Every structure is written in C-alpha cells, then in structure tokens.
Coordinates of N, CA and C in Angstrom, one line a residue:
M1 N 99.5 115.7 65.0 CA 98.3 115.7 65.8 C 97.5 114.4 65.7
A2 N 97.4 113.9 64.5 CA 96.7 112.7 64.3 C 97.3 111.5 65.0
E3 N 98.7 111.5 65.1 CA 99.4 110.5 65.8 C 99.1 110.6 67.3
E4 N 99.1 111.8 67.9 CA 98.8 112.0 69.3 C 97.4 111.5 69.6
A5 N 96.4 111.8 68.7 CA 95.0 111.3 68.9 C 95.0 109.8 68.8
K6 N 95.7 109.2 67.9 CA 95.8 107.7 67.8 C 96.4 107.1 69.0
N7 N 97.5 107.7 69.5 CA 98.1 107.2 70.8 C 97.2 107.4 72.0
G8 N 96.5 108.5 72.0 CA 95.5 108.7 73.1 C 94.5 107.6 73.1
V9 N 94.0 107.2 72.0 CA 92.9 106.2 71.9 C 93.5 104.9 72.3
A10 N 94.8 104.6 71.9 CA 95.5 103.3 72.3 C 95.6 103.3 73.8
I11 N 96.0 104.4 74.5 CA 96.2 104.4 75.9 C 94.8 104.3 76.6
E12 N 93.8 104.9 76.0 CA 92.5 104.8 76.6 C 92.0 103.4 76.5
A13 N 92.2 102.7 75.4 CA 91.8 101.3 75.2 C 92.6 100.4 76.2
Q14 N 93.9 100.7 76.4 CA 94.7 99.9 77.4 C 94.1 100.0 78.8
N15 N 93.6 101.2 79.1 CA 93.0 101.5 80.4 C 91.5 101.1 80.5
G16 N 91.0 100.5 79.5 CA 89.6 100.0 79.5 C 88.6 101.0 79.1
G17 N 89.0 102.1 78.5 CA 88.0 103.1 78.2 C 87.6 103.2 76.7
A18 N 88.1 102.4 75.8 CA 87.8 102.6 74.4 C 86.4 102.1 74.0
A19 N 85.9 101.1 74.7 CA 84.6 100.5 74.3 C 83.4 101.1 75.0
K20 N 83.4 102.4 75.1 CA 82.3 103.1 75.8 C 81.1 103.1 74.8
E21 N 80.0 102.9 75.4 CA 78.7 103.0 74.6 C 78.0 104.2 75.0
A22 N 77.2 104.7 74.1 CA 76.5 106.0 74.4 C 75.6 105.9 75.6
T23 N 75.1 104.7 75.9 CA 74.2 104.5 77.1 C 74.9 104.3 78.4
Q24 N 76.2 104.1 78.3 CA 77.0 103.8 79.5 C 77.2 105.1 80.3
A25 N 76.9 105.1 81.6 CA 77.0 106.3 82.5 C 78.5 106.4 82.9
A26 N 78.9 107.7 83.0 CA 80.3 107.9 83.4 C 80.4 107.6 84.9
V27 N 81.5 107.0 85.2 CA 81.8 106.7 86.6 C 82.9 107.6 87.1
V28 N 82.6 108.3 88.2 CA 83.5 109.2 88.8 C 83.7 108.8 90.2
F29 N 85.0 108.4 90.5 CA 85.3 108.1 91.9 C 85.6 109.4 92.7
T30 N 85.2 109.4 93.9 CA 85.4 110.7 94.7 C 86.5 110.5 95.7
A31 N 86.9 109.2 96.0 CA 87.9 109.0 97.0 C 88.4 107.5 97.0
V32 N 89.6 107.3 97.5 CA 90.1 106.0 97.7 C 90.3 105.9 99.2
K33 N 89.8 104.9 99.9 CA 89.9 104.7 101.3 C 90.4 103.3 101.6
P34 N 91.7 103.2 101.9 CA 92.1 101.9 102.3 C 91.4 101.4 103.6
L35 N 91.2 100.1 103.7 CA 90.6 99.5 104.9 C 91.6 98.6 105.5
L36 N 92.0 98.9 106.7 CA 93.0 98.2 107.5 C 92.3 97.3 108.5
F37 N 92.5 96.0 108.3 CA 92.0 95.0 109.3 C 93.0 94.7 110.4
V38 N 92.6 94.7 111.6 CA 93.4 94.3 112.7 C 92.8 93.2 113.4
E39 N 93.6 92.3 114.0 CA 93.0 91.2 114.8 C 92.1 91.7 115.9
A40 N 90.9 91.2 116.0 CA 89.9 91.6 117.0 C 90.5 91.2 118.4
P41 N 90.3 91.9 119.4 CA 89.5 93.2 119.5 C 90.5 94.4 119.5
K42 N 91.4 94.5 118.6 CA 92.5 95.5 118.7 C 92.2 96.8 117.9
A43 N 91.1 96.9 117.2 CA 90.9 98.0 116.3 C 90.8 99.3 117.1
N44 N 90.2 99.3 118.3 CA 90.1 100.5 119.1 C 91.5 101.0 119.5
D45 N 92.4 100.0 119.9 CA 93.8 100.4 120.2 C 94.5 100.9 119.0
A46 N 94.2 100.3 117.8 CA 94.8 100.8 116.6 C 94.4 102.2 116.2
V47 N 93.1 102.5 116.4 CA 92.6 103.9 116.2 C 93.3 104.9 117.1
Q48 N 93.5 104.5 118.4 CA 94.2 105.4 119.3 C 95.6 105.6 118.9
F49 N 96.3 104.5 118.4 CA 97.6 104.6 117.9 C 97.7 105.6 116.8
Y50 N 96.8 105.5 115.8 CA 96.9 106.3 114.6 C 96.6 107.8 115.0
K51 N 95.8 108.0 116.0 CA 95.6 109.4 116.5 C 96.9 109.9 117.1
N52 N 97.5 109.1 117.9 CA 98.7 109.5 118.6 C 99.9 109.7 117.7
A53 N 100.1 108.7 116.8 CA 101.3 108.6 116.0 C 101.2 109.6 114.8
F54 N 100.0 109.7 114.2 CA 99.9 110.5 112.9 C 98.9 111.7 113.0
S55 N 98.4 112.0 114.2 CA 97.4 113.0 114.4 C 96.2 112.8 113.6
A56 N 95.8 111.5 113.5 CA 94.6 111.2 112.7 C 93.4 111.7 113.4
E57 N 92.4 112.2 112.7 CA 91.1 112.6 113.2 C 90.0 111.6 113.0
E58 N 89.3 111.3 114.0 CA 88.2 110.3 113.8 C 87.0 111.0 113.2
V59 N 86.5 110.4 112.1 CA 85.4 111.0 111.3 C 84.1 110.3 111.7
T60 N 84.1 109.0 111.6 CA 82.9 108.2 112.0 C 83.3 106.9 112.6
R61 N 82.4 106.3 113.4 CA 82.6 105.0 114.0 C 81.3 104.2 114.0
V62 N 81.5 102.9 113.6 CA 80.3 102.0 113.6 C 80.8 100.8 114.4
N63 N 80.1 100.5 115.5 CA 80.5 99.3 116.2 C 79.7 98.1 115.6
H64 N 80.3 96.9 115.8 CA 79.7 95.7 115.3 C 78.3 95.5 115.9
P65 N 77.3 95.3 115.1 CA 75.9 95.2 115.7 C 75.7 93.9 116.6
K66 N 76.5 92.9 116.4 CA 76.3 91.7 117.2 C 76.9 91.7 118.6
R67 N 77.7 92.7 118.9 CA 78.3 92.8 120.2 C 77.7 94.0 121.0
K68 N 77.2 93.7 122.2 CA 76.6 94.7 123.0 C 77.7 95.2 124.0
A69 N 77.8 96.5 124.1 CA 78.9 97.1 124.9 C 78.8 96.6 126.4
E70 N 77.6 96.4 126.9 CA 77.5 96.0 128.3 C 77.8 94.6 128.5
Q71 N 77.8 93.7 127.5 CA 78.0 92.3 127.6 C 79.5 91.9 127.3
E72 N 80.1 92.5 126.3 CA 81.4 92.1 125.8 C 82.1 93.4 125.4
T73 N 83.4 93.2 125.1 CA 84.1 94.3 124.5 C 83.5 94.6 123.1
P74 N 83.1 95.8 122.8 CA 82.5 96.0 121.5 C 83.5 95.9 120.4
L75 N 83.2 95.3 119.3 CA 84.0 95.2 118.2 C 83.7 96.3 117.2
I76 N 84.7 96.8 116.5 CA 84.5 97.9 115.6 C 84.3 97.3 114.2
L77 N 83.2 97.7 113.6 CA 82.9 97.4 112.2 C 83.7 98.3 111.3
S78 N 83.7 99.6 111.6 CA 84.6 100.5 110.9 C 84.8 101.8 111.6
V79 N 86.0 102.4 111.6 CA 86.2 103.7 112.0 C 86.9 104.4 110.9
E80 N 86.4 105.5 110.4 CA 87.0 106.3 109.4 C 87.9 107.3 110.1
L81 N 89.2 107.3 109.7 CA 90.2 108.3 110.2 C 90.6 109.2 109.0
K82 N 91.0 110.4 109.4 CA 91.4 111.3 108.4 C 92.8 111.8 108.7
I83 N 93.8 111.8 107.8 CA 95.1 112.4 108.0 C 95.2 113.3 106.8
G84 N 95.4 114.6 107.1 CA 95.4 115.6 106.0 C 94.1 115.6 105.3
S85 N 94.2 115.4 103.9 CA 93.0 115.4 103.1 C 92.6 114.0 102.7
S86 N 93.3 113.0 103.3 CA 93.0 111.6 103.0 C 92.4 110.8 104.1
S87 N 91.6 109.8 103.8 CA 90.9 109.0 104.8 C 91.2 107.6 104.6
F88 N 91.1 106.8 105.7 CA 91.2 105.4 105.7 C 90.4 104.8 106.8
L89 N 90.1 103.5 106.7 CA 89.2 102.8 107.6 C 90.0 101.8 108.4
V90 N 89.5 101.5 109.6 CA 90.1 100.5 110.5 C 88.9 99.6 111.0
S91 N 89.1 98.3 111.0 CA 88.1 97.4 111.4 C 88.7 96.2 112.1
D92 N 87.9 95.7 113.1 CA 88.3 94.5 113.8 C 88.0 93.3 112.8
L93 N 88.8 92.3 112.8 CA 88.6 91.1 112.0 C 88.5 89.9 113.0
T94 N 87.4 89.2 112.9 CA 87.1 88.1 113.8 C 87.0 86.8 112.9
D95 N 87.3 85.7 113.6 CA 87.1 84.4 112.9 C 85.7 84.1 112.5
E96 N 84.8 84.7 113.2 CA 83.4 84.4 112.9 C 82.8 85.3 111.8
D97 N 83.5 86.3 111.3 CA 83.0 87.2 110.4 C 83.2 86.7 109.0
S98 N 82.2 85.9 108.5 CA 82.3 85.3 107.2 C 82.1 86.3 106.0
S99 N 81.6 87.5 106.3 CA 81.4 88.5 105.2 C 82.6 89.4 105.0
A100 N 83.7 89.2 105.8 CA 84.9 90.1 105.7 C 85.5 89.8 104.3
P101 N 86.1 90.9 103.7 CA 86.7 90.6 102.4 C 88.1 89.9 102.5
V102 N 88.6 89.9 103.7 CA 89.9 89.1 103.9 C 89.6 88.2 105.1
K103 N 90.4 87.2 105.2 CA 90.2 86.2 106.3 C 91.3 86.3 107.4
I104 N 92.4 86.9 107.1 CA 93.4 87.1 108.1 C 93.9 88.6 108.1
A105 N 94.2 89.1 109.2 CA 94.7 90.5 109.3 C 96.2 90.5 108.9
S106 N 96.5 91.0 107.7 CA 97.8 91.1 107.3 C 97.9 92.3 106.3
T107 N 99.1 92.6 106.0 CA 99.3 93.8 105.1 C 99.9 93.4 103.8
G108 N 99.4 93.9 102.7 CA 100.0 93.6 101.4 C 100.3 95.0 100.8
C109 N 100.3 96.0 101.5 CA 100.5 97.3 101.0 C 101.4 98.2 101.9
V110 N 101.8 99.3 101.4 CA 102.6 100.2 102.2 C 101.8 101.5 102.1
I111 N 101.6 102.2 103.2 CA 100.9 103.5 103.2 C 101.9 104.6 103.4
C112 N 101.9 105.5 102.4 CA 102.8 106.6 102.4 C 102.1 107.9 102.9
L113 N 102.8 108.5 103.8 CA 102.4 109.8 104.4 C 103.4 110.9 104.0
E114 N 103.0 112.0 103.4 CA 103.9 113.1 103.0 C 103.9 114.1 104.1
T115 N 105.1 114.6 104.4 CA 105.3 115.7 105.3 C 106.6 116.4 105.0
E116 N 106.7 117.7 105.3 CA 108.0 118.4 105.2 C 109.0 118.0 106.3
N117 N 108.4 117.5 107.4 CA 109.3 117.2 108.6 C 109.3 115.7 108.9
V118 N 110.0 115.0 108.1 CA 110.1 113.5 108.2 C 110.6 113.1 109.5
D119 N 111.7 113.8 110.0 CA 112.3 113.4 111.3 C 111.3 113.5 112.4
A120 N 110.6 114.6 112.5 CA 109.6 114.7 113.6 C 108.5 113.8 113.5
A121 N 108.0 113.5 112.3 CA 106.9 112.6 112.1 C 107.3 111.1 112.5
V122 N 108.5 110.7 112.1 CA 109.0 109.4 112.5 C 109.2 109.3 114.0
A123 N 109.7 110.3 114.6 CA 109.9 110.3 116.0 C 108.6 110.2 116.8
K124 N 107.6 111.0 116.3 CA 106.3 111.0 117.0 C 105.7 109.6 116.9
A125 N 105.7 108.9 115.7 CA 105.2 107.6 115.5 C 105.9 106.6 116.4
V126 N 107.2 106.7 116.5 CA 108.0 105.7 117.3 C 107.6 105.9 118.8
S127 N 107.5 107.2 119.2 CA 107.1 107.4 120.6 C 105.7 106.9 120.9
A128 N 104.8 106.8 119.9 CA 103.5 106.2 120.1 C 103.4 104.7 120.0
G129 N 104.6 104.1 119.6 CA 104.6 102.6 119.6 C 105.0 102.0 118.3
A130 N 105.2 102.7 117.2 CA 105.7 102.2 115.9 C 107.2 101.8 116.1
V131 N 107.6 100.9 115.2 CA 109.0 100.5 115.2 C 109.7 101.0 113.9
A132 N 110.7 101.8 114.0 CA 111.4 102.3 112.8 C 112.2 101.1 112.1
D133 N 112.1 101.1 110.8 CA 112.8 100.1 110.0 C 114.0 100.8 109.4
G134 N 115.1 100.8 110.1 CA 116.3 101.5 109.6 C 116.3 103.0 109.9
E135 N 117.3 103.6 109.3 CA 117.4 105.1 109.5 C 116.6 105.8 108.4
I136 N 116.3 107.1 108.6 CA 115.7 107.9 107.6 C 116.8 108.0 106.5
S137 N 116.4 107.9 105.3 CA 117.3 107.8 104.2 C 117.0 108.9 103.2
E138 N 118.0 109.2 102.3 CA 117.8 110.2 101.2 C 117.9 109.4 99.9
G139 N 117.1 109.9 98.9 CA 117.3 109.3 97.6 C 116.2 108.4 97.2
G140 N 116.3 108.0 95.9 CA 115.3 107.2 95.2 C 115.3 105.7 95.6
A141 N 116.3 105.2 96.2 CA 116.4 103.7 96.5 C 115.2 103.2 97.4
D142 N 114.7 104.1 98.3 CA 113.7 103.7 99.2 C 112.3 104.2 98.8
G143 N 112.1 104.5 97.5 CA 110.8 104.9 97.0 C 110.6 106.4 96.8
A144 N 111.5 107.2 97.3 CA 111.3 108.6 97.1 C 112.0 109.0 95.8
C145 N 111.5 110.0 95.2 CA 112.0 110.4 93.9 C 112.9 111.6 94.0
C146 N 114.0 111.6 93.4 CA 114.9 112.7 93.2 C 115.3 113.3 94.6
G147 N 115.8 112.5 95.5 CA 116.4 113.0 96.7 C 115.5 113.2 97.9
G148 N 114.3 112.8 97.9 CA 113.4 113.0 99.0 C 113.8 112.1 100.2
R149 N 113.4 112.6 101.4 CA 113.7 111.8 102.6 C 112.6 110.8 102.9
V150 N 113.0 109.6 103.4 CA 112.0 108.6 103.7 C 112.4 107.9 105.0
G151 N 111.4 107.7 105.8 CA 111.5 106.9 107.0 C 110.5 105.8 107.0
K152 N 110.9 104.6 107.2 CA 110.0 103.4 107.2 C 109.7 103.0 108.6
L153 N 108.4 102.7 108.8 CA 107.9 102.3 110.1 C 107.0 101.0 110.0
K154 N 106.9 100.3 111.1 CA 105.9 99.2 111.2 C 105.0 99.6 112.4
D155 N 103.7 99.7 112.2 CA 102.9 100.0 113.4 C 102.7 98.7 114.2
P156 N 102.1 98.8 115.4 CA 102.0 97.7 116.3 C 101.0 96.6 115.8
Y157 N 100.3 96.9 114.6 CA 99.3 96.0 114.1 C 99.8 95.4 112.8
G158 N 101.1 95.6 112.4 CA 101.7 94.9 111.3 C 101.6 95.7 110.0
N159 N 101.1 96.9 110.0 CA 101.0 97.7 108.8 C 102.3 98.5 108.6
V160 N 102.7 98.6 107.4 CA 103.9 99.3 107.0 C 103.6 100.7 106.5
W161 N 104.3 101.7 107.1 CA 104.1 103.1 106.7 C 105.5 103.7 106.3
M162 N 105.4 104.5 105.2 CA 106.6 105.3 104.8 C 106.3 106.7 105.0
I163 N 107.1 107.4 105.8 CA 107.0 108.8 106.0 C 107.9 109.5 105.0
C164 N 107.4 110.3 104.0 CA 108.2 110.8 102.9 C 108.1 112.3 102.8
S165 N 109.2 112.9 102.4 CA 109.1 114.3 102.1 C 108.3 114.4 100.7
P166 N 107.7 115.5 100.4 CA 107.0 115.6 99.1 C 107.9 115.3 98.0
V167 N 107.3 114.6 97.0 CA 108.1 114.2 95.8 C 108.5 115.4 95.0
K168 N 109.7 115.5 94.6 CA 110.2 116.5 93.8 C 110.0 116.0 92.3
K169 N 109.7 117.0 91.4 CA 109.5 116.6 90.0 C 110.8 116.1 89.4
C170 N 110.8 114.9 88.9 CA 111.9 114.3 88.2 C 112.2 114.8 86.9
E171 N 113.4 115.0 86.5 CA 113.7 115.5 85.2 C 114.3 114.4 84.3

C-alpha cells in the first residue's frame, strides 16, 4: 500500500500536481473544444459540410464584427458545432486577423469520430464532399485498438478525420 501511494505521488508530480499549495484553487475543465480554422471566407461552407457529412448541430454563431453583411460576405468569428456529446469550433482565418492564434489554416491533428456504423458514416461524408484515404480497415495499425474498424477522410478544408468503431478494451 505504501508503494502504491508513493507511485501515485510520483505520477501526480510527473503530471504537475505535486506542488499544490493550500491557497491554490482547484481547476476543473468542463470541455475540450478544438478550433478549426479555414481559409476565409470558407467557414460558412465548412459548417454546412460538417452538418451534411457528420450530422453536426449548430449551437452558436458569432460573425466577425468588422464585416457588415450588407457590404461584404460576412466572416465567421466562430461557430460551435456539436456531434454527439462533443463540440468543436469553426472560424474564418484572414490575413488581416493579427489576433488569431494561428497564421495559416492547416491541420496538425486528426479528429476521431466513433460510431457503430463506420461504413455508412464514411459513405455519408464522402457524398458530402470528403475524400476517403484508402479503404476502411480492420485492426490496430490504423489507430483502432483490438480489431476496430477505421475509415480515414480528408474534408474539403484540409482537416483529417478518422471514423472509428468504438474501441474495445485491450487485454
């Protein structure tokens, strides 16, 4: 028992939690929301694509305050979309937006969606405009654990998506 407690403290220290002070308030995160930037003015098209391809639901929309709808194509500051119980944001990225956390619209991550019906989900996304990257595969080589099915897609805005069957517990 003492060894487990010692190891627990070591893991906590490794994760940055050992040096807590009595006055330090606990931090509890309630969500992780990836923010996908697309080259302006394509965010509205991207939102429509995610609705068609993945049945995303629009939760909120904030247009860029510097663009007036009657003068120019309105740019999107952020649209929150929900797929299942998870949310993500989509935003237009312009050359003139010096406050953006990134300067070019590119992807450095892969977004995974879980479903029992990988084949139908991949087919729906492809029919909405995504490009399949190879065939749907079985097994761990493509990121699924213990025999799960995986289909890889690239959306029209350069983001990579993996449609996966739920991960089975590895033994």
